């Protein structure tokens, strides 16, 4: 698993560095209704927007996984409770004297 992580991370970092080196020209960002205008290097704008998109996607994925994780925890607790009840019933049934009929 560690190898796979490095196999993905290293090319991604190399791509980002090469992209940043080749896209250093300034661009103007105009957020129209607010009148906010800023200048920044193209690589910073592009990689920053990609990072923001990644973080929003990760947040949405995490929020979507909350319910299944809660349900799995709830079901695990229920299974533990039922196992405990079953064990108690087995102990009770082993202590019950057996009535024999000698006919």
Short mmCIF file of N, CA and C in Angstrom, two decimals:
data_model
loop_
_atom_site.label_atom_id
_atom_site.label_comp_id
_atom_site.label_asym_id
_atom_site.label_seq_id
_atom_site.Cartn_x
_atom_site.Cartn_y
_atom_site.Cartn_z
N UNK A 1 0.83 -1.19 0.00
CA UNK A 1 0.00 0.00 0.00
C UNK A 1 0.87 1.25 0.00
N UNK A 2 1.94 1.22 0.77
CA UNK A 2 2.86 2.35 0.82
C UNK A 2 3.47 2.60 -0.56
N UNK A 3 3.79 1.50 -1.25
CA UNK A 3 4.38 1.60 -2.59
C UNK A 3 3.40 2.28 -3.55
N UNK A 4 2.15 1.89 -3.49
CA UNK A 4 1.13 2.48 -4.35
C UNK A 4 0.96 3.97 -4.06
N UNK A 5 1.04 4.33 -2.80
CA UNK A 5 0.94 5.73 -2.41
C UNK A 5 2.08 6.55 -3.03
N UNK A 6 3.29 6.03 -2.94
CA UNK A 6 4.44 6.72 -3.55
C UNK A 6 4.34 6.72 -5.06
N UNK A 7 3.81 5.66 -5.64
CA UNK A 7 3.67 5.54 -7.09
C UNK A 7 2.72 6.62 -7.63
N UNK A 8 1.78 7.04 -6.84
CA UNK A 8 0.85 8.10 -7.26
C UNK A 8 1.38 9.48 -6.88
N UNK A 9 1.97 9.61 -5.69
CA UNK A 9 2.40 10.91 -5.19
C UNK A 9 3.57 11.49 -5.98
N UNK A 10 4.58 10.69 -6.26
CA UNK A 10 5.78 11.22 -6.93
C UNK A 10 5.45 11.80 -8.31
N UNK A 11 4.74 11.08 -9.19
CA UNK A 11 4.42 11.71 -10.49
C UNK A 11 3.53 12.95 -10.35
N UNK A 12 2.64 12.96 -9.37
CA UNK A 12 1.78 14.12 -9.16
C UNK A 12 2.60 15.34 -8.75
N UNK A 13 3.55 15.15 -7.85
CA UNK A 13 4.41 16.25 -7.41
C UNK A 13 5.27 16.74 -8.57
N UNK A 14 5.83 15.81 -9.34
CA UNK A 14 6.65 16.19 -10.50
C UNK A 14 5.81 16.99 -11.49
N UNK A 15 4.59 16.53 -11.75
CA UNK A 15 3.70 17.26 -12.66
C UNK A 15 3.45 18.68 -12.16
N UNK A 16 3.16 18.83 -10.86
CA UNK A 16 2.88 20.16 -10.30
C UNK A 16 4.08 21.08 -10.41
N UNK A 17 5.27 20.56 -10.16
CA UNK A 17 6.49 21.37 -10.25
C UNK A 17 6.74 21.79 -11.69
N UNK A 18 6.64 20.87 -12.63
CA UNK A 18 6.86 21.20 -14.04
C UNK A 18 5.79 22.19 -14.51
N UNK A 19 4.56 22.00 -14.10
CA UNK A 19 3.48 22.91 -14.46
C UNK A 19 3.76 24.31 -13.92
N UNK A 20 4.22 24.39 -12.66
CA UNK A 20 4.49 25.69 -12.04
C UNK A 20 5.65 26.40 -12.74
N UNK A 21 6.68 25.66 -13.11
CA UNK A 21 7.84 26.27 -13.76
C UNK A 21 7.45 26.80 -15.15
N UNK A 22 6.59 26.09 -15.86
CA UNK A 22 6.23 26.49 -17.22
C UNK A 22 5.08 27.49 -17.30
N UNK A 23 4.44 27.81 -16.19
CA UNK A 23 3.29 28.73 -16.21
C UNK A 23 3.43 29.82 -15.16
N UNK A 24 4.51 30.59 -15.27
CA UNK A 24 4.78 31.63 -14.28
C UNK A 24 4.21 32.99 -14.67
N UNK A 25 3.61 33.13 -15.84
CA UNK A 25 3.10 34.44 -16.27
C UNK A 25 1.96 34.89 -15.36
N UNK A 26 1.85 36.21 -15.23
CA UNK A 26 0.83 36.80 -14.37
C UNK A 26 -0.52 36.80 -15.09
N UNK A 27 -1.57 36.54 -14.34
CA UNK A 27 -2.93 36.65 -14.86
C UNK A 27 -3.72 37.53 -13.90
N UNK A 28 -4.73 38.18 -14.43
CA UNK A 28 -5.59 39.03 -13.62
C UNK A 28 -6.89 38.30 -13.34
N UNK A 29 -7.25 38.27 -12.09
CA UNK A 29 -8.49 37.61 -11.67
C UNK A 29 -9.47 38.72 -11.29
N UNK A 30 -10.61 38.73 -11.96
CA UNK A 30 -11.62 39.75 -11.72
C UNK A 30 -12.89 39.06 -11.25
N UNK A 31 -13.23 39.24 -9.99
CA UNK A 31 -14.48 38.69 -9.45
C UNK A 31 -15.56 39.74 -9.69
N UNK A 32 -16.22 39.64 -10.82
CA UNK A 32 -17.04 40.68 -11.41
C UNK A 32 -18.02 41.40 -10.49
N UNK A 33 -18.95 40.75 -9.86
CA UNK A 33 -19.93 41.58 -9.14
C UNK A 33 -19.32 42.35 -7.97
N UNK A 34 -18.27 41.82 -7.38
CA UNK A 34 -17.71 42.48 -6.20
C UNK A 34 -16.71 43.56 -6.56
N UNK A 35 -16.19 43.53 -7.77
CA UNK A 35 -15.19 44.52 -8.16
C UNK A 35 -13.79 44.18 -7.68
N UNK A 36 -13.62 43.01 -7.07
CA UNK A 36 -12.31 42.59 -6.58
C UNK A 36 -11.45 42.15 -7.75
N UNK A 37 -10.25 42.73 -7.86
CA UNK A 37 -9.31 42.39 -8.93
C UNK A 37 -7.98 42.06 -8.28
N UNK A 38 -7.37 40.95 -8.72
CA UNK A 38 -6.07 40.55 -8.18
C UNK A 38 -5.22 39.97 -9.30
N UNK A 39 -3.92 40.06 -9.13
CA UNK A 39 -2.98 39.45 -10.07
C UNK A 39 -2.23 38.35 -9.34
N UNK A 40 -2.02 37.25 -10.05
CA UNK A 40 -1.30 36.12 -9.47
C UNK A 40 -0.71 35.31 -10.61
N UNK A 41 0.32 34.53 -10.31
CA UNK A 41 0.88 33.65 -11.34
C UNK A 41 -0.16 32.61 -11.77
N UNK A 42 -0.13 32.26 -13.04
CA UNK A 42 -1.10 31.32 -13.59
C UNK A 42 -1.07 29.98 -12.86
N UNK A 43 0.14 29.49 -12.53
CA UNK A 43 0.23 28.19 -11.85
C UNK A 43 -0.44 28.24 -10.49
N UNK A 44 -0.32 29.38 -9.80
CA UNK A 44 -0.92 29.51 -8.47
C UNK A 44 -2.45 29.50 -8.56
N UNK A 45 -2.98 30.19 -9.55
CA UNK A 45 -4.43 30.22 -9.74
C UNK A 45 -4.95 28.82 -10.08
N UNK A 46 -4.27 28.15 -11.02
CA UNK A 46 -4.73 26.84 -11.48
C UNK A 46 -4.60 25.78 -10.38
N UNK A 47 -3.43 25.71 -9.76
CA UNK A 47 -3.24 24.71 -8.71
C UNK A 47 -4.09 25.02 -7.48
N UNK A 48 -4.27 26.31 -7.19
CA UNK A 48 -5.13 26.70 -6.06
C UNK A 48 -6.57 26.30 -6.30
N UNK A 49 -7.07 26.54 -7.52
CA UNK A 49 -8.44 26.14 -7.84
C UNK A 49 -8.59 24.62 -7.79
N UNK A 50 -7.57 23.90 -8.26
CA UNK A 50 -7.61 22.43 -8.20
C UNK A 50 -7.64 21.95 -6.75
N UNK A 51 -6.85 22.58 -5.90
CA UNK A 51 -6.81 22.20 -4.48
C UNK A 51 -8.16 22.47 -3.81
N UNK A 52 -8.75 23.63 -4.10
CA UNK A 52 -10.06 23.96 -3.52
C UNK A 52 -11.11 22.95 -3.99
N UNK A 53 -11.08 22.60 -5.27
CA UNK A 53 -12.01 21.60 -5.79
C UNK A 53 -11.82 20.24 -5.14
N UNK A 54 -10.56 19.86 -4.94
CA UNK A 54 -10.27 18.59 -4.28
C UNK A 54 -10.79 18.59 -2.85
N UNK A 55 -10.57 19.68 -2.13
CA UNK A 55 -11.02 19.75 -0.74
C UNK A 55 -12.55 19.74 -0.64
N UNK A 56 -13.22 20.42 -1.55
CA UNK A 56 -14.69 20.39 -1.55
C UNK A 56 -15.19 18.98 -1.83
N UNK A 57 -14.57 18.30 -2.80
CA UNK A 57 -14.96 16.92 -3.11
C UNK A 57 -14.71 15.99 -1.94
N UNK A 58 -13.57 16.16 -1.26
CA UNK A 58 -13.26 15.33 -0.10
C UNK A 58 -14.27 15.57 1.02
N UNK A 59 -14.64 16.82 1.23
CA UNK A 59 -15.63 17.15 2.25
C UNK A 59 -16.99 16.51 1.92
N UNK A 60 -17.41 16.60 0.67
CA UNK A 60 -18.69 16.00 0.27
C UNK A 60 -18.65 14.48 0.42
N UNK A 61 -17.52 13.87 0.06
CA UNK A 61 -17.38 12.42 0.22
C UNK A 61 -17.46 12.03 1.69
N UNK A 62 -16.79 12.80 2.55
CA UNK A 62 -16.80 12.52 3.99
C UNK A 62 -18.22 12.66 4.54
N UNK A 63 -18.92 13.72 4.12
CA UNK A 63 -20.29 13.91 4.60
C UNK A 63 -21.20 12.78 4.12
N UNK A 64 -21.00 12.32 2.88
CA UNK A 64 -21.83 11.23 2.36
C UNK A 64 -21.56 9.92 3.07
N UNK A 65 -20.36 9.75 3.61
CA UNK A 65 -20.02 8.49 4.28
C UNK A 65 -20.39 8.49 5.77
N UNK A 66 -20.87 9.60 6.29
CA UNK A 66 -21.22 9.65 7.71
C UNK A 66 -22.36 8.69 8.05
N UNK A 67 -23.42 8.69 7.26
CA UNK A 67 -24.57 7.83 7.56
C UNK A 67 -24.20 6.34 7.51
N UNK A 68 -23.52 5.86 6.46
CA UNK A 68 -23.15 4.43 6.47
C UNK A 68 -22.23 4.06 7.64
N UNK A 69 -21.32 4.97 8.01
CA UNK A 69 -20.45 4.66 9.15
C UNK A 69 -21.25 4.61 10.44
N UNK A 70 -22.20 5.54 10.61
CA UNK A 70 -23.04 5.52 11.80
C UNK A 70 -23.86 4.24 11.84
N UNK A 71 -24.43 3.86 10.69
CA UNK A 71 -25.25 2.65 10.64
C UNK A 71 -24.41 1.40 10.94
N UNK A 72 -23.20 1.35 10.41
CA UNK A 72 -22.32 0.20 10.67
C UNK A 72 -21.99 0.10 12.16
N UNK A 73 -21.70 1.24 12.79
CA UNK A 73 -21.42 1.24 14.23
C UNK A 73 -22.64 0.80 15.02
N UNK A 74 -23.81 1.29 14.63
CA UNK A 74 -25.06 0.92 15.30
C UNK A 74 -25.31 -0.59 15.17
N UNK A 75 -25.12 -1.12 13.97
CA UNK A 75 -25.34 -2.56 13.75
C UNK A 75 -24.32 -3.40 14.51
N UNK A 76 -23.08 -2.92 14.60
CA UNK A 76 -22.06 -3.66 15.35
C UNK A 76 -22.44 -3.72 16.83
N UNK A 77 -22.94 -2.60 17.37
CA UNK A 77 -23.39 -2.60 18.77
C UNK A 77 -24.56 -3.56 18.96
N UNK A 78 -25.47 -3.58 18.00
CA UNK A 78 -26.63 -4.46 18.08
C UNK A 78 -26.20 -5.92 18.03
N UNK A 79 -25.24 -6.25 17.16
CA UNK A 79 -24.73 -7.62 17.08
C UNK A 79 -24.09 -8.02 18.40
N UNK A 80 -23.29 -7.12 19.00
CA UNK A 80 -22.67 -7.43 20.29
C UNK A 80 -23.72 -7.67 21.36
N UNK A 81 -24.76 -6.84 21.37
CA UNK A 81 -25.83 -7.00 22.36
C UNK A 81 -26.54 -8.34 22.18
N UNK A 82 -26.83 -8.69 20.93
CA UNK A 82 -27.52 -9.96 20.67
C UNK A 82 -26.64 -11.16 21.00
N UNK A 83 -25.34 -11.06 20.75
CA UNK A 83 -24.42 -12.14 21.13
C UNK A 83 -24.42 -12.32 22.65
N UNK A 84 -24.42 -11.20 23.36
CA UNK A 84 -24.44 -11.26 24.82
C UNK A 84 -25.74 -11.90 25.31
N UNK A 85 -26.86 -11.51 24.71
CA UNK A 85 -28.15 -12.10 25.10
C UNK A 85 -28.18 -13.60 24.79
N UNK A 86 -27.65 -14.00 23.66
CA UNK A 86 -27.61 -15.41 23.29
C UNK A 86 -26.75 -16.20 24.28
N UNK A 87 -25.63 -15.64 24.66
CA UNK A 87 -24.76 -16.30 25.63
C UNK A 87 -25.48 -16.45 26.97
N UNK A 88 -26.20 -15.40 27.39
CA UNK A 88 -26.96 -15.49 28.64
C UNK A 88 -28.03 -16.58 28.56
N UNK A 89 -28.71 -16.67 27.44
CA UNK A 89 -29.75 -17.69 27.27
C UNK A 89 -29.14 -19.09 27.28
N UNK A 90 -27.97 -19.26 26.70
CA UNK A 90 -27.30 -20.56 26.73
C UNK A 90 -26.94 -20.95 28.15
N UNK A 91 -26.46 -19.98 28.92
CA UNK A 91 -26.10 -20.26 30.32
C UNK A 91 -27.36 -20.61 31.10
N UNK A 92 -28.44 -19.88 30.90
CA UNK A 92 -29.69 -20.18 31.60
C UNK A 92 -30.21 -21.57 31.23
N UNK A 93 -30.15 -21.91 29.97
CA UNK A 93 -30.69 -23.20 29.55
C UNK A 93 -29.82 -24.36 30.03
N UNK A 94 -28.54 -24.13 30.23
CA UNK A 94 -27.69 -25.21 30.73
C UNK A 94 -27.89 -25.42 32.23
N UNK A 95 -28.41 -24.44 32.94
CA UNK A 95 -28.64 -24.55 34.38
C UNK A 95 -30.04 -25.05 34.71
N UNK A 96 -30.90 -25.17 33.75
CA UNK A 96 -32.27 -25.62 33.99
C UNK A 96 -32.26 -27.13 34.16
N UNK A 97 -32.83 -27.63 35.25
CA UNK A 97 -32.85 -29.09 35.43
C UNK A 97 -33.79 -29.73 34.42
N UNK A 98 -33.40 -30.89 33.97
CA UNK A 98 -34.19 -31.62 32.98
C UNK A 98 -35.17 -32.51 33.73
N UNK A 99 -36.44 -32.43 33.38
CA UNK A 99 -37.45 -33.28 33.99
C UNK A 99 -37.53 -34.58 33.22
N UNK A 100 -37.41 -35.66 33.96
CA UNK A 100 -37.47 -36.97 33.30
C UNK A 100 -38.75 -37.67 33.71
N UNK A 101 -39.30 -38.35 32.81
CA UNK A 101 -40.49 -39.12 33.12
C UNK A 101 -40.10 -40.59 33.14
N UNK A 102 -40.32 -41.25 34.26
CA UNK A 102 -39.95 -42.67 34.41
C UNK A 102 -41.19 -43.53 34.23
N UNK A 103 -41.69 -43.60 33.15
CA UNK A 103 -42.87 -44.42 32.91
C UNK A 103 -42.52 -45.69 32.27
#
